[in-house]
Tab-separated table of N, CA and C in Angstrom:
chain	number	residue	atom	x	y	z
A	27	HIS	N	-40.823	-69.583	7.325
A	27	HIS	CA	-40.662	-70.302	8.581
A	27	HIS	C	-41.096	-69.464	9.776
A	28	ARG	N	-41.440	-68.228	9.576
A	28	ARG	CA	-41.926	-67.356	10.639
A	28	ARG	C	-41.039	-67.394	11.886
A	29	VAL	N	-39.748	-67.168	11.697
A	29	VAL	CA	-38.821	-67.140	12.821
A	29	VAL	C	-39.054	-65.888	13.656
A	30	LEU	N	-39.336	-64.776	12.989
A	30	LEU	CA	-39.592	-63.522	13.694
A	30	LEU	C	-41.091	-63.290	13.812
A	31	THR	N	-41.511	-62.850	14.975
A	31	THR	CA	-42.918	-62.540	15.184
A	31	THR	C	-43.302	-61.276	14.414
A	32	SER	N	-44.545	-61.198	14.016
A	32	SER	CA	-45.020	-59.997	13.318
A	32	SER	C	-45.051	-58.794	14.259
A	33	LEU	N	-44.918	-59.040	15.554
A	33	LEU	CA	-44.906	-57.956	16.533
A	33	LEU	C	-43.534	-57.296	16.656
A	34	ASN	N	-42.529	-57.855	16.003
A	34	ASN	CA	-41.184	-57.293	16.064
A	34	ASN	C	-41.134	-56.016	15.231
A	35	HIS	N	-40.763	-54.914	15.853
A	35	HIS	CA	-40.688	-53.637	15.148
A	35	HIS	C	-39.250	-53.242	14.838
A	36	GLY	N	-38.291	-54.062	15.210
A	36	GLY	CA	-36.892	-53.766	14.921
A	36	GLY	C	-36.456	-54.449	13.645
A	37	PHE	N	-35.568	-53.796	12.912
A	37	PHE	CA	-34.948	-54.383	11.725
A	37	PHE	C	-35.943	-54.689	10.615
A	38	ARG	N	-37.071	-53.980	10.592
A	38	ARG	CA	-38.077	-54.206	9.553
A	38	ARG	C	-38.426	-52.877	8.902
A	39	SER	N	-38.518	-52.887	7.597
A	39	SER	CA	-38.853	-51.683	6.848
A	39	SER	C	-40.230	-51.173	7.264
A	40	GLY	N	-40.318	-49.886	7.550
A	40	GLY	CA	-41.590	-49.278	7.925
A	40	GLY	C	-41.929	-49.415	9.402
A	41	TYR	N	-41.055	-50.040	10.170
A	41	TYR	CA	-41.278	-50.218	11.605
A	41	TYR	C	-40.133	-49.564	12.365
A	42	SER	N	-40.431	-49.125	13.593
A	42	SER	CA	-39.410	-48.446	14.389
A	42	SER	C	-39.829	-48.465	15.850
A	43	CYS	N	-39.016	-47.852	16.693
A	43	CYS	CA	-39.389	-47.701	18.107
A	43	CYS	C	-40.706	-46.935	18.222
A	44	GLU	N	-40.871	-45.946	17.348
A	44	GLU	CA	-42.083	-45.131	17.400
A	44	GLU	C	-43.326	-45.954	17.067
A	45	THR	N	-43.243	-46.806	16.041
A	45	THR	CA	-44.421	-47.613	15.697
A	45	THR	C	-44.728	-48.604	16.810
A	46	LEU	N	-43.698	-49.133	17.449
A	46	LEU	CA	-43.918	-50.035	18.580
A	46	LEU	C	-44.612	-49.301	19.725
A	47	LEU	N	-44.171	-48.083	20.016
A	47	LEU	CA	-44.802	-47.301	21.082
A	47	LEU	C	-46.261	-46.989	20.759
A	48	LEU	N	-46.549	-46.661	19.504
A	48	LEU	CA	-47.933	-46.380	19.111
A	48	LEU	C	-48.829	-47.604	19.279
A	49	VAL	N	-48.358	-48.757	18.819
A	49	VAL	CA	-49.139	-49.994	18.952
A	49	VAL	C	-49.327	-50.339	20.427
A	50	THR	N	-48.261	-50.227	21.205
A	50	THR	CA	-48.331	-50.542	22.633
A	50	THR	C	-49.309	-49.612	23.341
A	51	PHE	N	-49.210	-48.301	23.066
A	51	PHE	CA	-50.113	-47.338	23.692
A	51	PHE	C	-51.557	-47.621	23.298
A	52	HIS	N	-51.791	-47.926	22.021
A	52	HIS	CA	-53.141	-48.243	21.549
A	52	HIS	C	-53.703	-49.456	22.288
A	53	ASP	N	-52.923	-50.529	22.351
A	53	ASP	CA	-53.378	-51.747	23.031
A	53	ASP	C	-53.590	-51.505	24.521
A	54	PHE	N	-52.702	-50.727	25.123
A	54	PHE	CA	-52.802	-50.396	26.544
A	54	PHE	C	-54.101	-49.636	26.825
A	55	MET	N	-54.386	-48.624	26.020
A	55	MET	CA	-55.592	-47.814	26.227
A	55	MET	C	-56.860	-48.616	25.945
A	56	LYS	N	-56.819	-49.495	24.954
A	56	LYS	CA	-57.967	-50.346	24.637
A	56	LYS	C	-58.300	-51.247	25.832
A	57	ALA	N	-57.280	-51.848	26.425
A	57	ALA	CA	-57.487	-52.703	27.597
A	57	ALA	C	-57.957	-51.875	28.789
A	58	PHE	N	-57.367	-50.702	28.973
A	58	PHE	CA	-57.751	-49.823	30.079
A	58	PHE	C	-59.217	-49.403	29.955
A	59	ASP	N	-59.628	-49.008	28.741
A	59	ASP	CA	-61.018	-48.605	28.498
A	59	ASP	C	-61.996	-49.749	28.734
A	60	ALA	N	-61.539	-50.974	28.526
A	60	ALA	CA	-62.392	-52.147	28.747
A	60	ALA	C	-62.395	-52.570	30.215
A	61	GLY	N	-61.678	-51.822	31.055
A	61	GLY	CA	-61.646	-52.133	32.481
A	61	GLY	C	-60.728	-53.293	32.837
A	62	LEU	N	-59.864	-53.649	31.930
A	62	LEU	CA	-58.939	-54.755	32.182
A	62	LEU	C	-57.684	-54.253	32.888
A	63	GLN	N	-57.086	-55.125	33.671
A	63	GLN	CA	-55.819	-54.772	34.299
A	63	GLN	C	-54.785	-54.599	33.196
A	64	THR	N	-53.999	-53.548	33.297
A	64	THR	CA	-52.999	-53.287	32.267
A	64	THR	C	-51.624	-53.206	32.912
A	65	ASP	N	-50.752	-54.064	32.484
A	65	ASP	CA	-49.374	-54.097	32.965
A	65	ASP	C	-48.449	-54.026	31.760
A	66	ILE	N	-47.262	-53.537	31.987
A	66	ILE	CA	-46.281	-53.488	30.909
A	66	ILE	C	-44.898	-53.757	31.500
A	67	ALA	N	-44.112	-54.503	30.786
A	67	ALA	CA	-42.714	-54.750	31.158
A	67	ALA	C	-41.850	-54.310	29.982
A	68	ILE	N	-40.893	-53.479	30.263
A	68	ILE	CA	-39.995	-52.985	29.225
A	68	ILE	C	-38.595	-53.482	29.552
A	69	LEU	N	-37.978	-54.153	28.592
A	69	LEU	CA	-36.649	-54.722	28.789
A	69	LEU	C	-35.635	-54.016	27.908
A	70	ASP	N	-34.471	-53.788	28.446
A	70	ASP	CA	-33.371	-53.192	27.688
A	70	ASP	C	-32.305	-54.262	27.501
A	71	PHE	N	-32.114	-54.688	26.272
A	71	PHE	CA	-31.131	-55.722	25.970
A	71	PHE	C	-29.795	-55.088	25.577
A	72	SER	N	-29.310	-54.156	26.380
A	72	SER	CA	-28.035	-53.508	26.084
A	72	SER	C	-26.926	-54.540	25.978
A	73	LYS	N	-26.142	-54.409	24.954
A	73	LYS	CA	-25.003	-55.299	24.697
A	73	LYS	C	-25.408	-56.747	24.492
A	74	ALA	N	-26.690	-57.011	24.292
A	74	ALA	CA	-27.165	-58.391	24.167
A	74	ALA	C	-26.537	-59.096	22.970
A	75	PHE	N	-26.409	-58.399	21.848
A	75	PHE	CA	-25.828	-59.017	20.655
A	75	PHE	C	-24.380	-59.442	20.915
A	76	ASP	N	-23.689	-58.708	21.791
A	76	ASP	CA	-22.275	-58.981	22.057
A	76	ASP	C	-22.053	-60.163	22.991
A	77	THR	N	-23.082	-60.608	23.679
A	77	THR	CA	-22.888	-61.602	24.738
A	77	THR	C	-23.440	-62.984	24.417
A	78	VAL	N	-23.920	-63.210	23.216
A	78	VAL	CA	-24.478	-64.520	22.856
A	78	VAL	C	-23.345	-65.547	22.788
A	79	PRO	N	-23.388	-66.605	23.630
A	79	PRO	CA	-22.344	-67.631	23.581
A	79	PRO	C	-22.462	-68.472	22.305
A	80	HIS	N	-21.374	-68.607	21.581
A	80	HIS	CA	-21.393	-69.333	20.306
A	80	HIS	C	-21.817	-70.789	20.473
A	81	ASN	N	-21.337	-71.464	21.531
A	81	ASN	CA	-21.682	-72.883	21.704
A	81	ASN	C	-23.172	-73.070	21.969
A	82	LYS	N	-23.770	-72.182	22.738
A	82	LYS	CA	-25.212	-72.288	23.001
A	82	LYS	C	-26.015	-71.968	21.744
A	83	LEU	N	-25.537	-71.017	20.963
A	83	LEU	CA	-26.221	-70.670	19.719
A	83	LEU	C	-26.180	-71.840	18.746
A	84	SER	N	-25.043	-72.502	18.653
A	84	SER	CA	-24.915	-73.667	17.772
A	84	SER	C	-25.892	-74.761	18.187
A	85	SER	N	-25.993	-74.995	19.485
A	85	SER	CA	-26.925	-76.000	20.003
A	85	SER	C	-28.371	-75.617	19.681
A	86	LYS	N	-28.699	-74.354	19.866
A	86	LYS	CA	-30.060	-73.868	19.595
A	86	LYS	C	-30.387	-73.984	18.106
A	87	MET	N	-29.408	-73.708	17.244
A	87	MET	CA	-29.641	-73.855	15.804
A	87	MET	C	-29.968	-75.306	15.476
A	88	GLY	N	-29.282	-76.234	16.136
A	88	GLY	CA	-29.567	-77.650	15.938
A	88	GLY	C	-30.985	-77.999	16.339
A	89	GLU	N	-31.470	-77.404	17.438
A	89	GLU	CA	-32.845	-77.635	17.889
A	89	GLU	C	-33.858	-77.135	16.864
A	90	TYR	N	-33.490	-76.100	16.112
A	90	TYR	CA	-34.372	-75.556	15.076
A	90	TYR	C	-34.182	-76.258	13.734
A	91	GLY	N	-33.397	-77.324	13.724
A	91	GLY	CA	-33.220	-78.102	12.506
A	91	GLY	C	-32.091	-77.648	11.609
A	92	ILE	N	-31.284	-76.710	12.084
A	92	ILE	CA	-30.140	-76.242	11.298
A	92	ILE	C	-28.949	-77.113	11.677
A	93	ARG	N	-28.639	-78.060	10.807
A	93	ARG	CA	-27.587	-79.034	11.101
A	93	ARG	C	-26.648	-79.167	9.907
A	94	GLY	N	-25.661	-79.998	10.072
A	94	GLY	CA	-24.763	-80.328	8.969
A	94	GLY	C	-23.952	-79.152	8.481
A	95	GLN	N	-23.828	-79.059	7.156
A	95	GLN	CA	-22.971	-78.042	6.552
A	95	GLN	C	-23.431	-76.627	6.863
A	96	LEU	N	-24.743	-76.399	6.900
A	96	LEU	CA	-25.235	-75.053	7.204
A	96	LEU	C	-24.856	-74.659	8.624
A	97	ASN	N	-25.022	-75.565	9.574
A	97	ASN	CA	-24.639	-75.280	10.958
A	97	ASN	C	-23.135	-75.023	11.032
A	98	ASN	N	-22.355	-75.833	10.333
A	98	ASN	CA	-20.900	-75.638	10.325
A	98	ASN	C	-20.529	-74.284	9.737
A	99	TRP	N	-21.182	-73.913	8.628
A	99	TRP	CA	-20.889	-72.629	7.987
A	99	TRP	C	-21.228	-71.473	8.925
A	100	LEU	N	-22.402	-71.543	9.569
A	100	LEU	CA	-22.801	-70.477	10.493
A	100	LEU	C	-21.849	-70.400	11.679
A	101	ASN	N	-21.407	-71.551	12.173
A	101	ASN	CA	-20.439	-71.542	13.272
A	101	ASN	C	-19.132	-70.888	12.849
A	102	MET	N	-18.688	-71.172	11.636
A	102	MET	CA	-17.468	-70.532	11.144
A	102	MET	C	-17.683	-69.031	10.976
A	103	PHE	N	-18.862	-68.634	10.505
A	103	PHE	CA	-19.210	-67.218	10.363
A	103	PHE	C	-19.091	-66.509	11.713
A	104	LEU	N	-19.475	-67.193	12.778
A	104	LEU	CA	-19.431	-66.602	14.114
A	104	LEU	C	-18.042	-66.664	14.739
A	105	THR	N	-17.387	-67.804	14.618
A	105	THR	CA	-16.161	-68.030	15.383
A	105	THR	C	-14.891	-67.595	14.669
A	106	GLN	N	-14.938	-67.370	13.390
A	106	GLN	CA	-13.735	-66.981	12.648
A	106	GLN	C	-13.624	-65.462	12.515
A	107	ARG	N	-14.159	-64.726	13.479
A	107	ARG	CA	-14.151	-63.265	13.398
A	107	ARG	C	-13.062	-62.674	14.289
A	108	LYS	N	-12.520	-61.571	13.824
A	108	LYS	CA	-11.537	-60.811	14.585
A	108	LYS	C	-11.947	-59.351	14.524
A	109	MET	N	-11.438	-58.575	15.473
A	109	MET	CA	-11.756	-57.152	15.465
A	109	MET	C	-10.532	-56.351	15.865
A	110	LYS	N	-10.565	-55.087	15.509
A	110	LYS	CA	-9.560	-54.144	15.971
A	110	LYS	C	-10.229	-52.785	16.085
A	111	VAL	N	-9.642	-51.925	16.876
A	111	VAL	CA	-10.186	-50.592	17.113
A	111	VAL	C	-9.295	-49.579	16.400
A	112	VAL	N	-9.937	-48.623	15.739
A	112	VAL	CA	-9.201	-47.555	15.069
A	112	VAL	C	-9.651	-46.232	15.675
A	113	VAL	N	-8.700	-45.485	16.229
A	113	VAL	CA	-8.982	-44.169	16.804
A	113	VAL	C	-7.994	-43.181	16.201
A	114	GLU	N	-8.529	-42.192	15.516
A	114	GLU	CA	-7.723	-41.149	14.876
A	114	GLU	C	-6.587	-41.749	14.052
A	115	GLY	N	-6.916	-42.798	13.303
A	115	GLY	CA	-5.948	-43.413	12.409
A	115	GLY	C	-5.036	-44.439	13.058
A	116	GLU	N	-5.025	-44.527	14.367
A	116	GLU	CA	-4.203	-45.512	15.082
A	116	GLU	C	-5.008	-46.787	15.277
A	117	GLN	N	-4.376	-47.933	14.976
A	117	GLN	CA	-5.068	-49.220	15.053
A	117	GLN	C	-4.530	-50.063	16.202
A	118	SER	N	-5.452	-50.744	16.867
A	118	SER	CA	-5.050	-51.695	17.901
A	118	SER	C	-4.654	-53.012	17.245
A	119	GLU	N	-4.162	-53.931	18.038
A	119	GLU	CA	-3.894	-55.289	17.566
A	119	GLU	C	-5.228	-55.979	17.304
A	120	GLU	N	-5.234	-56.925	16.374
A	120	GLU	CA	-6.437	-57.725	16.139
A	120	GLU	C	-6.630	-58.693	17.294
A	121	VAL	N	-7.888	-58.872	17.697
A	121	VAL	CA	-8.216	-59.864	18.725
A	121	VAL	C	-9.363	-60.725	18.215
A	122	LYS	N	-9.380	-61.970	18.661
A	122	LYS	CA	-10.432	-62.907	18.278
A	122	LYS	C	-11.717	-62.532	19.015
A	123	VAL	N	-12.838	-62.625	18.322
A	123	VAL	CA	-14.145	-62.367	18.931
A	123	VAL	C	-14.679	-63.703	19.447
A	124	ASP	N	-14.843	-63.809	20.771
A	124	ASP	CA	-15.216	-65.083	21.395
A	124	ASP	C	-16.713	-65.269	21.616
A	125	SER	N	-17.486	-64.208	21.487
A	125	SER	CA	-18.935	-64.334	21.702
A	125	SER	C	-19.651	-63.266	20.896
A	126	GLY	N	-20.959	-63.409	20.814
A	126	GLY	CA	-21.769	-62.406	20.141
A	126	GLY	C	-22.099	-62.761	18.702
A	127	VAL	N	-23.067	-62.025	18.181
A	127	VAL	CA	-23.447	-62.149	16.778
A	127	VAL	C	-23.175	-60.804	16.110
A	128	PRO	N	-22.762	-60.821	14.842
A	128	PRO	CA	-22.426	-59.574	14.154
A	128	PRO	C	-23.636	-58.646	14.036
A	129	GLN	N	-23.473	-57.422	14.498
A	129	GLN	CA	-24.549	-56.443	14.399
A	129	GLN	C	-24.529	-55.798	13.020
A	130	GLY	N	-25.701	-55.452	12.547
A	130	GLY	CA	-25.807	-54.804	11.245
A	130	GLY	C	-25.796	-55.772	10.083
A	131	THR	N	-25.837	-57.067	10.371
A	131	THR	CA	-25.880	-58.064	9.304
A	131	THR	C	-27.275	-58.666	9.240
A	132	VAL	N	-27.610	-59.219	8.104
A	132	VAL	CA	-28.914	-59.864	7.946
A	132	VAL	C	-29.051	-61.016	8.932
A	133	LEU	N	-27.981	-61.783	9.106
A	133	LEU	CA	-28.044	-62.937	10.005
A	133	LEU	C	-28.023	-62.547	11.476
A	134	GLY	N	-27.496	-61.368	11.797
A	134	GLY	CA	-27.367	-60.961	13.194
A	134	GLY	C	-28.661	-61.059	13.977
A	135	LEU	N	-29.727	-60.494	13.445
A	135	LEU	CA	-31.016	-60.516	14.141
A	135	LEU	C	-31.554	-61.932	14.251
A	136	LEU	N	-31.471	-62.693	13.178
A	136	LEU	CA	-31.988	-64.066	13.207
A	136	LEU	C	-31.228	-64.919	14.211
A	137	LEU	N	-29.908	-64.762	14.253
A	137	LEU	CA	-29.107	-65.553	15.174
A	137	LEU	C	-29.323	-65.120	16.612
A	138	PHE	N	-29.573	-63.820	16.817
A	138	PHE	CA	-29.844	-63.342	18.177
A	138	PHE	C	-31.133	-63.946	18.683
């Protein structure tokens, strides 16, 4: 379904920030050598995974054709999460996670 662009260098085997920088620098220099205007915009999505609203994500999944039981299952995967903090063996109370997609999961990147 080609959900992720081939230009994505994150979360892919053999790709990294370094490979993205190499490709970007190569393309930048190629355009510069051809006398073309060269611009670059770099965005930092800090905490982006933590701030995805579940209701908007559910709606967007519907737009991509993810409906019915699969949409319900994914919504439960997102909304039925709790977290707690552990510091030096001491645990906080559990709290419900109201937004965001789980980081470090296969679905996390796709849902983001």
